[in-house]
mmCIF file of C-alpha atoms in Angstrom:
data_model
loop_
_atom_site.group_PDB
_atom_site.id
_atom_site.type_symbol
_atom_site.label_atom_id
_atom_site.label_comp_id
_atom_site.label_asym_id
_atom_site.label_seq_id
_atom_site.Cartn_x
_atom_site.Cartn_y
_atom_site.Cartn_z
ATOM 1 C CA MET A 67 -85.923 -16.920 27.981
ATOM 2 C CA ASP A 68 -86.384 -17.857 31.672
ATOM 3 C CA THR A 69 -86.470 -14.638 33.712
ATOM 4 C CA GLU A 70 -86.576 -16.273 37.146
ATOM 5 C CA ILE A 71 -83.615 -15.484 39.370
ATOM 6 C CA ARG A 72 -81.465 -18.456 40.433
ATOM 7 C CA VAL A 73 -80.366 -18.611 44.089
ATOM 8 C CA LEU A 74 -77.723 -20.734 45.827
ATOM 9 C CA ILE A 75 -77.546 -21.125 49.628
ATOM 10 C CA ALA A 76 -74.392 -22.413 51.371
ATOM 11 C CA ASP A 77 -74.658 -23.028 55.125
ATOM 12 C CA ASP A 78 -73.318 -25.937 57.183
ATOM 13 C CA GLU A 79 -76.390 -25.807 59.457
ATOM 14 C CA GLN A 80 -79.066 -27.978 57.858
ATOM 15 C CA ILE A 81 -81.925 -26.332 59.726
ATOM 16 C CA ALA A 82 -80.766 -22.860 58.684
ATOM 17 C CA ARG A 83 -80.506 -23.599 54.956
ATOM 18 C CA GLU A 84 -83.698 -25.671 54.816
ATOM 19 C CA THR A 85 -85.646 -23.023 56.735
ATOM 20 C CA MET A 86 -84.571 -20.391 54.220
ATOM 21 C CA ARG A 87 -85.401 -22.692 51.330
ATOM 22 C CA ASP A 88 -88.808 -23.865 52.567
ATOM 23 C CA TYR A 89 -90.278 -20.869 54.420
ATOM 24 C CA LEU A 90 -89.511 -17.848 52.263
ATOM 25 C CA PRO A 91 -91.813 -16.772 49.374
ATOM 26 C CA TRP A 92 -89.288 -17.314 46.586
ATOM 27 C CA ALA A 93 -91.830 -17.624 43.767
ATOM 28 C CA GLU A 94 -93.585 -14.434 44.839
ATOM 29 C CA MET A 95 -90.240 -12.615 44.635
ATOM 30 C CA GLY A 96 -89.600 -13.937 41.121
ATOM 31 C CA MET A 97 -86.936 -16.428 42.208
ATOM 32 C CA GLN A 98 -86.519 -20.153 41.760
ATOM 33 C CA THR A 99 -86.496 -22.374 44.851
ATOM 34 C CA PRO A 100 -82.859 -22.165 45.999
ATOM 35 C CA ILE A 101 -80.233 -24.859 45.580
ATOM 36 C CA CYS A 102 -78.809 -25.718 49.035
ATOM 37 C CA VAL A 103 -75.308 -27.014 49.834
ATOM 38 C CA GLU A 104 -73.489 -27.568 53.112
ATOM 39 C CA ASN A 105 -69.979 -26.274 52.410
ATOM 40 C CA GLY A 106 -67.957 -23.841 50.354
ATOM 41 C CA ALA A 107 -66.432 -26.452 48.058
ATOM 42 C CA LEU A 108 -69.834 -27.613 46.839
ATOM 43 C CA ALA A 109 -70.889 -24.002 46.418
ATOM 44 C CA LEU A 110 -67.832 -23.226 44.282
ATOM 45 C CA ASP A 111 -68.626 -26.177 42.014
ATOM 46 C CA TYR A 112 -72.127 -24.824 41.382
ATOM 47 C CA LEU A 113 -70.862 -21.290 40.824
ATOM 48 C CA CYS A 114 -68.296 -22.531 38.292
ATOM 49 C CA HIS A 115 -70.657 -24.696 36.265
ATOM 50 C CA ASP A 116 -74.091 -23.057 36.573
ATOM 51 C CA LYS A 117 -75.341 -19.513 36.203
ATOM 52 C CA ILE A 118 -76.294 -18.399 39.741
ATOM 53 C CA ASP A 119 -77.689 -14.882 40.213
ATOM 54 C CA ILE A 120 -77.760 -14.562 44.021
ATOM 55 C CA PHE A 121 -75.464 -16.469 46.389
ATOM 56 C CA ILE A 122 -76.329 -16.544 50.117
ATOM 57 C CA MET A 123 -73.420 -17.896 52.170
ATOM 58 C CA ASP A 124 -72.486 -18.430 55.784
ATOM 59 C CA ILE A 125 -69.074 -16.963 56.602
ATOM 60 C CA ARG A 126 -67.941 -20.063 58.553
ATOM 61 C CA MET A 127 -68.208 -23.413 56.760
ATOM 62 C CA PRO A 128 -66.224 -26.662 56.666
ATOM 63 C CA ILE A 129 -63.838 -27.712 53.854
ATOM 64 C CA MET A 130 -63.765 -24.185 52.404
ATOM 65 C CA ASP A 131 -64.848 -21.259 54.572
ATOM 66 C CA GLY A 132 -66.503 -18.088 53.382
ATOM 67 C CA MET A 133 -63.341 -16.008 53.136
ATOM 68 C CA ALA A 134 -61.530 -18.610 51.028
ATOM 69 C CA LEU A 135 -64.628 -18.933 48.870
ATOM 70 C CA LEU A 136 -64.803 -15.173 48.338
ATOM 71 C CA GLU A 137 -61.176 -15.181 47.243
ATOM 72 C CA GLU A 138 -61.906 -17.941 44.697
ATOM 73 C CA ILE A 139 -64.988 -16.127 43.397
ATOM 74 C CA THR A 140 -62.901 -12.977 42.929
ATOM 75 C CA ARG A 141 -59.968 -14.830 41.360
ATOM 76 C CA ARG A 142 -62.226 -16.619 38.899
ATOM 77 C CA ASN A 143 -64.230 -13.450 38.244
ATOM 78 C CA ILE A 144 -67.542 -15.219 38.817
ATOM 79 C CA ASP A 145 -70.438 -12.864 38.184
ATOM 80 C CA VAL A 146 -72.788 -13.343 41.152
ATOM 81 C CA LEU A 147 -74.418 -11.113 43.765
ATOM 82 C CA ILE A 148 -73.395 -12.254 47.268
ATOM 83 C CA ILE A 149 -75.198 -11.961 50.607
ATOM 84 C CA VAL A 150 -73.017 -12.924 53.595
ATOM 85 C CA LEU A 151 -74.469 -14.408 56.791
ATOM 86 C CA SER A 152 -72.615 -14.561 60.089
ATOM 87 C CA ALA A 153 -73.097 -14.830 63.824
ATOM 88 C CA TYR A 154 -72.274 -11.885 66.089
ATOM 89 C CA ASP A 155 -68.940 -13.361 67.249
ATOM 90 C CA GLN A 156 -67.780 -13.645 63.635
ATOM 91 C CA PHE A 157 -67.933 -9.933 62.952
ATOM 92 C CA GLU A 158 -64.200 -9.700 62.225
ATOM 93 C CA TYR A 159 -64.685 -12.127 59.341
ATOM 94 C CA ALA A 160 -67.739 -10.219 58.214
ATOM 95 C CA GLN A 161 -65.795 -6.947 58.066
ATOM 96 C CA LYS A 162 -63.279 -8.553 55.711
ATOM 97 C CA ALA A 163 -66.120 -9.954 53.622
ATOM 98 C CA ILE A 164 -67.805 -6.574 53.356
ATOM 99 C CA SER A 165 -64.608 -5.144 51.877
ATOM 100 C CA SER A 166 -65.028 -7.457 48.885
ATOM 101 C CA ARG A 167 -66.591 -5.698 45.924
ATOM 102 C CA LYS A 168 -68.547 -8.906 45.285
ATOM 103 C CA VAL A 169 -70.569 -8.679 48.530
ATOM 104 C CA PHE A 170 -73.989 -7.018 48.222
ATOM 105 C CA GLU A 171 -74.966 -7.115 51.914
ATOM 106 C CA TYR A 172 -73.978 -8.552 55.303
ATOM 107 C CA VAL A 173 -76.700 -10.079 57.500
ATOM 108 C CA LEU A 174 -76.346 -10.911 61.196
ATOM 109 C CA LYS A 175 -77.852 -14.173 62.449
ATOM 110 C CA PRO A 176 -80.521 -14.972 63.532
ATOM 111 C CA ILE A 177 -82.285 -13.789 60.383
ATOM 112 C CA ARG A 178 -85.514 -11.835 60.666
ATOM 113 C CA ARG A 179 -87.903 -13.029 57.971
ATOM 114 C CA GLY A 180 -89.436 -9.677 57.035
ATOM 115 C CA ASN A 181 -86.134 -7.802 56.855
ATOM 116 C CA PHE A 182 -84.501 -10.622 54.921
ATOM 117 C CA CYS A 183 -87.302 -10.712 52.334
ATOM 118 C CA THR A 184 -86.896 -6.966 51.853
ATOM 119 C CA LEU A 185 -83.167 -7.458 51.311
ATOM 120 C CA LEU A 186 -83.801 -10.283 48.822
ATOM 121 C CA GLN A 187 -86.166 -8.075 46.860
ATOM 122 C CA LYS A 188 -83.484 -5.371 46.692
ATOM 123 C CA ALA A 189 -80.964 -7.966 45.528
ATOM 124 C CA ALA A 190 -83.388 -9.246 42.888
ATOM 125 C CA ALA A 191 -83.947 -5.692 41.664
ATOM 126 C CA ALA A 192 -80.168 -5.261 41.311
ATOM 127 C CA VAL A 193 -79.937 -8.470 39.286
ATOM 128 C CA ARG A 194 -82.767 -7.398 36.984
ATOM 129 C CA SER A 195 -81.230 -3.972 36.552
ATOM 130 C CA LYS A 196 -77.938 -5.516 35.475
ATOM 131 C CA ARG A 197 -79.774 -7.804 33.074
ATOM 132 C CA ALA A 198 -81.566 -4.832 31.562
ATOM 133 C CA GLU A 199 -78.240 -3.139 30.842
ATOM 134 C CA SER A 200 -77.227 -6.058 28.650
ATOM 135 C CA SER A 201 -78.832 -7.257 25.465
ATOM 136 C CA PRO A 202 -82.264 -8.825 26.059
ATOM 137 C CA ASP A 203 -81.380 -11.381 23.407
ATOM 138 C CA SER A 204 -78.183 -12.686 25.032
ATOM 139 C CA GLN A 205 -79.587 -16.155 25.781
ATOM 140 C CA ALA A 206 -81.126 -16.389 22.330
ATOM 141 C CA LEU A 207 -77.806 -15.391 20.769
ATOM 142 C CA TYR A 208 -75.956 -17.999 22.831
ATOM 143 C CA ASP A 209 -78.434 -20.691 21.768
ATOM 144 C CA GLU A 210 -78.185 -19.622 18.131
ATOM 145 C CA VAL A 211 -74.372 -19.852 18.123
ATOM 146 C CA ARG A 212 -74.512 -23.309 19.689
ATOM 147 C CA LYS A 213 -77.155 -24.467 17.205
ATOM 148 C CA ASN A 214 -75.150 -23.213 14.227
ATOM 149 C CA TYR A 215 -71.959 -24.737 15.603
ATOM 150 C CA ASN A 216 -73.655 -28.106 15.910
ATOM 151 C CA GLY A 217 -74.879 -27.752 12.347
ATOM 152 C CA PHE A 218 -71.260 -27.470 11.189
ATOM 153 C CA LEU A 219 -70.349 -30.511 13.309
ATOM 154 C CA MET A 220 -73.001 -32.658 11.665
ATOM 155 C CA GLN A 221 -71.482 -31.804 8.289
ATOM 156 C CA GLY A 222 -67.934 -32.470 9.525
ATOM 157 C CA HIS A 223 -66.970 -28.790 9.066
ATOM 158 C CA THR A 224 -65.199 -28.167 12.363
ATOM 159 C CA ALA A 225 -62.968 -25.380 11.014
ATOM 160 C CA GLU A 226 -66.020 -23.377 9.984
ATOM 161 C CA GLY A 227 -67.587 -24.076 13.373
ATOM 162 C CA ILE A 228 -64.512 -22.842 15.232
ATOM 163 C CA ALA A 229 -64.389 -19.721 13.054
ATOM 164 C CA LEU A 230 -68.053 -19.011 13.809
ATOM 165 C CA VAL A 231 -67.492 -19.301 17.553
ATOM 166 C CA ARG A 232 -64.431 -17.060 17.439
ATOM 167 C CA GLN A 233 -66.339 -14.435 15.475
ATOM 168 C CA LYS A 234 -69.322 -14.434 17.822
ATOM 169 C CA LEU A 235 -67.683 -14.989 21.200
ATOM 170 C CA GLU A 236 -66.183 -11.533 21.617
ATOM 171 C CA ALA A 237 -69.493 -9.966 20.625
ATOM 172 C CA LEU A 238 -71.550 -11.963 23.120
ATOM 173 C CA PRO A 239 -73.102 -9.586 25.692
ATOM 174 C CA GLU A 240 -73.344 -10.263 29.400
ATOM 175 C CA PRO A 241 -73.672 -12.694 31.007
ATOM 176 C CA TRP A 242 -71.792 -14.661 28.368
ATOM 177 C CA SER A 243 -68.868 -12.271 27.878
ATOM 178 C CA ASP A 244 -67.457 -12.849 31.390
ATOM 179 C CA TRP A 245 -64.576 -15.307 31.696
ATOM 180 C CA GLU A 246 -66.489 -18.038 33.516
ATOM 181 C CA GLY A 247 -69.331 -17.600 31.024
ATOM 182 C CA LYS A 248 -66.935 -18.185 28.147
ATOM 183 C CA LYS A 249 -65.568 -21.241 29.887
ATOM 184 C CA ARG A 250 -69.003 -22.791 30.398
ATOM 185 C CA PHE A 251 -69.903 -21.951 26.800
ATOM 186 C CA LEU A 252 -66.800 -23.568 25.328
ATOM 187 C CA ILE A 253 -67.078 -26.640 27.540
ATOM 188 C CA ALA A 254 -70.655 -27.087 26.330
ATOM 189 C CA LEU A 255 -69.494 -26.863 22.709
ATOM 190 C CA TYR A 256 -66.669 -29.308 23.394
ATOM 191 C CA THR A 257 -69.025 -31.905 24.908
ATOM 192 C CA ASP A 258 -71.342 -31.447 21.899
ATOM 193 C CA THR A 259 -68.326 -32.120 19.662
ATOM 194 C CA GLN A 260 -67.348 -35.185 21.654
ATOM 195 C CA LEU A 261 -70.779 -36.785 21.425
ATOM 196 C CA GLU A 262 -71.100 -36.020 17.708
ATOM 197 C CA ALA A 263 -67.670 -37.565 17.139
ATOM 198 C CA VAL A 264 -68.727 -40.746 18.923
ATOM 199 C CA LYS A 265 -71.843 -41.028 16.755
ATOM 200 C CA GLN A 266 -70.216 -40.133 13.434
ATOM 201 C CA SER A 267 -67.129 -42.298 13.904
ATOM 202 C CA THR A 268 -69.276 -45.299 14.694
ATOM 203 C CA LYS A 269 -71.494 -44.821 11.646
ATOM 204 C CA ASN A 270 -68.403 -44.494 9.463
ATOM 205 C CA GLY A 271 -66.803 -47.695 10.698
ATOM 206 C CA GLN A 272 -63.961 -45.988 12.585
ATOM 207 C CA PRO A 273 -62.872 -47.327 15.966
ATOM 208 C CA ALA A 274 -64.662 -45.279 18.614
ATOM 209 C CA CYS A 275 -61.627 -44.896 20.905
ATOM 210 C CA LEU A 276 -61.772 -41.120 21.044
ATOM 211 C CA PRO A 277 -59.685 -38.765 23.220
ATOM 212 C CA MET A 278 -61.807 -37.864 26.247
ATOM 213 C CA ASN A 279 -59.594 -35.747 28.526
ATOM 214 C CA GLY A 280 -60.742 -32.340 27.300
ATOM 215 C CA LEU A 281 -62.462 -31.250 30.520
ATOM 216 C CA VAL A 282 -59.241 -31.738 32.458
ATOM 217 C CA GLN A 283 -57.532 -29.411 29.993
ATOM 218 C CA PHE A 284 -60.287 -26.794 30.348
ATOM 219 C CA GLU A 285 -59.897 -26.772 34.127
ATOM 220 C CA ALA A 286 -56.155 -26.197 33.699
ATOM 221 C CA SER A 287 -56.803 -23.063 31.606
ATOM 222 C CA HIS A 288 -56.565 -19.777 33.516
ATOM 223 C CA THR A 289 -56.486 -17.063 30.829
ATOM 224 C CA ASP A 290 -58.543 -16.174 27.763
ATOM 225 C CA ALA A 291 -55.701 -17.300 25.500
ATOM 226 C CA GLU A 292 -55.311 -20.647 27.269
ATOM 227 C CA LEU A 293 -59.064 -21.205 27.300
ATOM 228 C CA TRP A 294 -59.412 -20.551 23.579
ATOM 229 C CA GLN A 295 -56.370 -22.671 22.721
ATOM 230 C CA THR A 296 -57.799 -25.546 24.771
ATOM 231 C CA PHE A 297 -61.096 -25.349 22.895
ATOM 232 C CA VAL A 298 -59.389 -25.301 19.483
ATOM 233 C CA SER A 299 -56.940 -28.115 20.308
ATOM 234 C CA THR A 300 -59.550 -30.433 21.841
ATOM 235 C CA VAL A 301 -61.942 -29.941 18.932
ATOM 236 C CA GLU A 302 -59.172 -30.405 16.357
ATOM 237 C CA GLU A 303 -58.172 -33.600 18.166
ATOM 238 C CA LEU A 304 -61.665 -34.918 17.436
ATOM 239 C CA GLN A 305 -61.616 -33.781 13.784
ATOM 240 C CA PRO A 306 -60.627 -37.217 12.339
ATOM 241 C CA TYR A 307 -63.817 -38.677 13.819
ATOM 242 C CA LEU A 308 -66.115 -35.947 12.460
ATOM 243 C CA GLN A 309 -66.725 -37.100 8.903
ATOM 244 C CA PRO A 310 -70.413 -37.508 8.040
ATOM 245 C CA ALA A 311 -71.568 -40.939 6.930
ATOM 246 C CA THR A 312 -72.026 -41.359 3.202
ATOM 247 C CA ALA A 313 -75.450 -42.014 1.704
ATOM 248 C CA GLU A 314 -74.329 -45.519 0.761
ATOM 249 C CA ALA A 315 -73.248 -46.302 4.291
ATOM 250 C CA SER A 316 -76.505 -44.940 5.686
ATOM 251 C CA LYS A 317 -78.557 -47.012 3.263
ATOM 252 C CA ALA A 318 -76.753 -50.177 4.363
ATOM 253 C CA SER A 319 -77.191 -49.432 8.082
ATOM 254 C CA ALA A 320 -80.938 -49.482 8.762
ATOM 255 C CA VAL A 321 -80.561 -52.141 11.472
ATOM 256 C CA ILE A 322 -77.560 -50.410 13.016
ATOM 257 C CA GLU A 323 -79.287 -47.006 12.893
ATOM 258 C CA HIS A 324 -81.999 -48.565 15.060
ATOM 259 C CA CYS A 325 -79.293 -49.923 17.391
ATOM 260 C CA LEU A 326 -77.679 -46.513 17.763
ATOM 261 C CA ARG A 327 -80.989 -44.854 18.590
ATOM 262 C CA ALA A 328 -81.720 -47.531 21.198
ATOM 263 C CA ILE A 329 -78.259 -47.164 22.711
ATOM 264 C CA ASP A 330 -78.707 -43.376 22.973
ATOM 265 C CA ALA A 331 -82.002 -43.918 24.803
ATOM 266 C CA HIS A 332 -80.947 -46.721 27.180
ATOM 267 C CA TYR A 333 -77.156 -46.797 27.676
ATOM 268 C CA MET A 334 -77.387 -45.409 31.245
ATOM 269 C CA GLU A 335 -79.658 -48.262 32.372
ATOM 270 C CA ARG A 336 -77.924 -51.071 34.274
ATOM 271 C CA THR A 337 -80.107 -53.710 32.616
ATOM 272 C CA PHE A 338 -79.212 -52.559 29.108
ATOM 273 C CA SER A 339 -77.152 -55.119 27.200
ATOM 274 C CA LEU A 340 -76.628 -56.661 23.790
ATOM 275 C CA ASN A 341 -78.981 -59.511 24.716
ATOM 276 C CA TRP A 342 -81.678 -57.052 25.792
ATOM 277 C CA LEU A 343 -81.376 -55.118 22.553
ATOM 278 C CA ALA A 344 -81.313 -58.279 20.423
ATOM 279 C CA GLU A 345 -84.490 -59.496 22.085
ATOM 280 C CA GLU A 346 -86.145 -56.108 21.557
ATOM 281 C CA MET A 347 -85.196 -56.226 17.859
ATOM 282 C CA LYS A 348 -86.098 -59.937 17.506
ATOM 283 C CA LEU A 349 -82.567 -60.780 16.330
ATOM 284 C CA ASN A 350 -79.996 -63.382 17.334
ATOM 285 C CA PRO A 351 -77.452 -61.744 19.726
ATOM 286 C CA ASN A 352 -74.457 -63.219 17.881
ATOM 287 C CA TYR A 353 -75.785 -61.966 14.566
ATOM 288 C CA LEU A 354 -76.416 -58.493 15.962
ATOM 289 C CA SER A 355 -72.966 -58.331 17.567
ATOM 290 C CA THR A 356 -71.225 -59.405 14.365
ATOM 291 C CA ARG A 357 -73.208 -56.988 12.223
ATOM 292 C CA PHE A 358 -72.633 -54.098 14.617
ATOM 293 C CA LYS A 359 -68.855 -54.665 14.593
ATOM 294 C CA LYS A 360 -68.800 -55.099 10.786
ATOM 295 C CA GLU A 361 -70.734 -51.916 10.028
ATOM 296 C CA THR A 362 -69.295 -49.640 12.718
ATOM 297 C CA GLY A 363 -65.757 -50.950 13.084
ATOM 298 C CA VAL A 364 -66.100 -51.162 16.865
ATOM 299 C CA GLY A 365 -67.613 -53.730 19.206
ATOM 300 C CA PHE A 366 -71.017 -53.179 20.795
ATOM 301 C CA VAL A 367 -69.653 -53.150 24.361
ATOM 302 C CA ARG A 368 -66.858 -50.736 23.442
ATOM 303 C CA TYR A 369 -69.311 -48.307 21.898
ATOM 304 C CA VAL A 370 -71.680 -48.401 24.885
ATOM 305 C CA ASN A 371 -68.799 -47.952 27.331
ATOM 306 C CA GLN A 372 -67.599 -44.934 25.344
ATOM 307 C CA LEU A 373 -70.948 -43.231 25.846
ATOM 308 C CA ARG A 374 -71.067 -44.214 29.514
ATOM 309 C CA VAL A 375 -67.625 -42.756 30.214
ATOM 310 C CA TRP A 376 -68.554 -39.572 28.326
ATOM 311 C CA ARG A 377 -71.613 -39.175 30.560
ATOM 312 C CA ALA A 378 -69.616 -40.069 33.691
ATOM 313 C CA GLN A 379 -67.217 -37.201 32.981
ATOM 314 C CA GLN A 380 -70.142 -34.786 33.154
ATOM 315 C CA LEU A 381 -71.533 -36.282 36.378
ATOM 316 C CA LEU A 382 -68.147 -36.285 38.106
ATOM 317 C CA ARG A 383 -68.151 -32.487 37.884
ATOM 318 C CA ASP A 384 -71.081 -32.499 40.326
ATOM 319 C CA MET A 385 -69.697 -33.108 43.817
ATOM 320 C CA ARG A 386 -73.075 -34.272 45.119
ATOM 321 C CA TYR A 387 -72.265 -37.664 43.617
ATOM 322 C CA ARG A 388 -69.528 -40.010 44.755
ATOM 323 C CA ALA A 389 -67.593 -41.907 42.104
ATOM 324 C CA GLY A 390 -69.306 -45.154 43.097
ATOM 325 C CA GLU A 391 -72.702 -43.537 42.605
ATOM 326 C CA VAL A 392 -71.679 -42.213 39.192
ATOM 327 C CA ALA A 393 -70.780 -45.756 38.112
ATOM 328 C CA GLY A 394 -74.349 -46.884 38.729
ATOM 329 C CA MET A 395 -75.859 -43.750 37.212
ATOM 330 C CA VAL A 396 -74.179 -44.443 33.869
ATOM 331 C CA GLY A 397 -75.035 -48.140 33.776
ATOM 332 C CA PHE A 398 -72.075 -49.911 35.416
ATOM 333 C CA ASP A 399 -72.984 -52.552 38.023
ATOM 334 C CA ASN A 400 -69.404 -52.942 39.237
ATOM 335 C CA PRO A 401 -67.512 -49.818 40.428
ATOM 336 C CA GLN A 402 -64.149 -51.526 39.911
ATOM 337 C CA TYR A 403 -65.011 -52.340 36.310
ATOM 338 C CA PHE A 404 -66.157 -48.745 35.832
ATOM 339 C CA THR A 405 -62.805 -47.494 37.174
ATOM 340 C CA ARG A 406 -60.863 -49.789 34.836
ATOM 341 C CA ILE A 407 -62.860 -48.750 31.756
ATOM 342 C CA PHE A 408 -62.677 -45.065 32.718
ATOM 343 C CA LYS A 409 -58.893 -45.209 33.042
ATOM 344 C CA GLU A 410 -58.552 -47.148 29.789
ATOM 345 C CA MET A 411 -60.430 -44.425 27.905
ATOM 346 C CA THR A 412 -59.242 -41.263 29.676
ATOM 347 C CA GLY A 413 -55.830 -42.211 31.048
ATOM 348 C CA ILE A 414 -56.794 -41.501 34.672
ATOM 349 C CA VAL A 415 -59.116 -43.012 37.286
ATOM 350 C CA PRO A 416 -62.419 -41.241 38.175
ATOM 351 C CA SER A 417 -61.134 -39.914 41.523
ATOM 352 C CA GLU A 418 -58.086 -38.344 39.869
ATOM 353 C CA TYR A 419 -60.260 -36.871 37.120
ATOM 354 C CA ARG A 420 -62.499 -35.288 39.739
ATOM 355 C CA SER A 421 -59.579 -33.945 41.791
ATOM 356 C CA ARG A 422 -58.243 -32.165 38.705
ATOM 357 C CA ILE A 423 -61.487 -30.445 37.779
ATOM 358 C CA CYS A 424 -62.839 -30.010 41.335
ATOM 359 C CA PRO A 425 -59.691 -29.376 43.410
ATOM 360 C CA HIS A 426 -61.545 -28.892 46.689
ATOM 361 C CA ASP A 427 -63.287 -32.265 46.662
ATOM 362 C CA ASP A 428 -62.242 -34.368 49.664
ATOM 363 C CA GLU A 429 -63.572 -37.702 48.490
ATOM 364 C CA THR A 430 -61.512 -40.631 49.649
#
């Protein structure tokens, strides 16, 4: 288990955040090099989808300021230790921030390197102390549950997988027993289910037009009951596509098994195509296309686009990337074509998908 402490810095002044990142002895203090963002909205996205231990934030930032961000962190019950930075003339804001039970310390700018390092070491000690109070095997337990769940998926036993998760989830120690931890955990299991459904349905000759709007539903869940119901309903929706291939089907699909492995390895490359794959396999493209459709029940392009949209959904959660960039990152040359395919498979365009799961994004 990685014991390094993860740090996030949010400050709209580039020099300030890069100076902290590049000129403080993070490794010596047992911390990873910090992630740096320039506004509160980006910071909230990281806090919601990654496990951050220490969050250093300026009190005044564009798009979402520090006070609004603190309110969101409190509302979402995000488990993170917060250090607030502010200039002298922002002390009124700082006083309000200090009243938050989430704030570990308030620091007045300009920052003095020696004093700040001492504060960071105190913060790191607090994080390690909290970790020590929980089970030392929490990460291992989380990984074990996910591994066992995926084992049930591969056998098509989703009911048993759901029962396993329900049994273990309430017993998971910190940091996985907090609400945001549960959410990240269940989203990870859902995306595992989605990918396994794509693979199994294709091997079994079922059309690979799977429901793909689960992440939108997760972001609309605000209580434990809603979160759990979303997980169960989205997984059950994928159940018809989770039937393992028979031995007979597998025996007849040696060529297609090679295709599927190649697609998994290359589908995000813009140059990847049926012609490329046919040349790599020394087969006629028309023959390969016909055989792929016959054995899987879905066209080659449809299958590849399914995987690309699945990956795009994950990337759109990261507000560092614009929708046009995501199109290229998942293998689409044309952003308009990407938008059309995304809407066809999910029911909404990429920008709407992002606005639902990242409500503070201001992308136009």
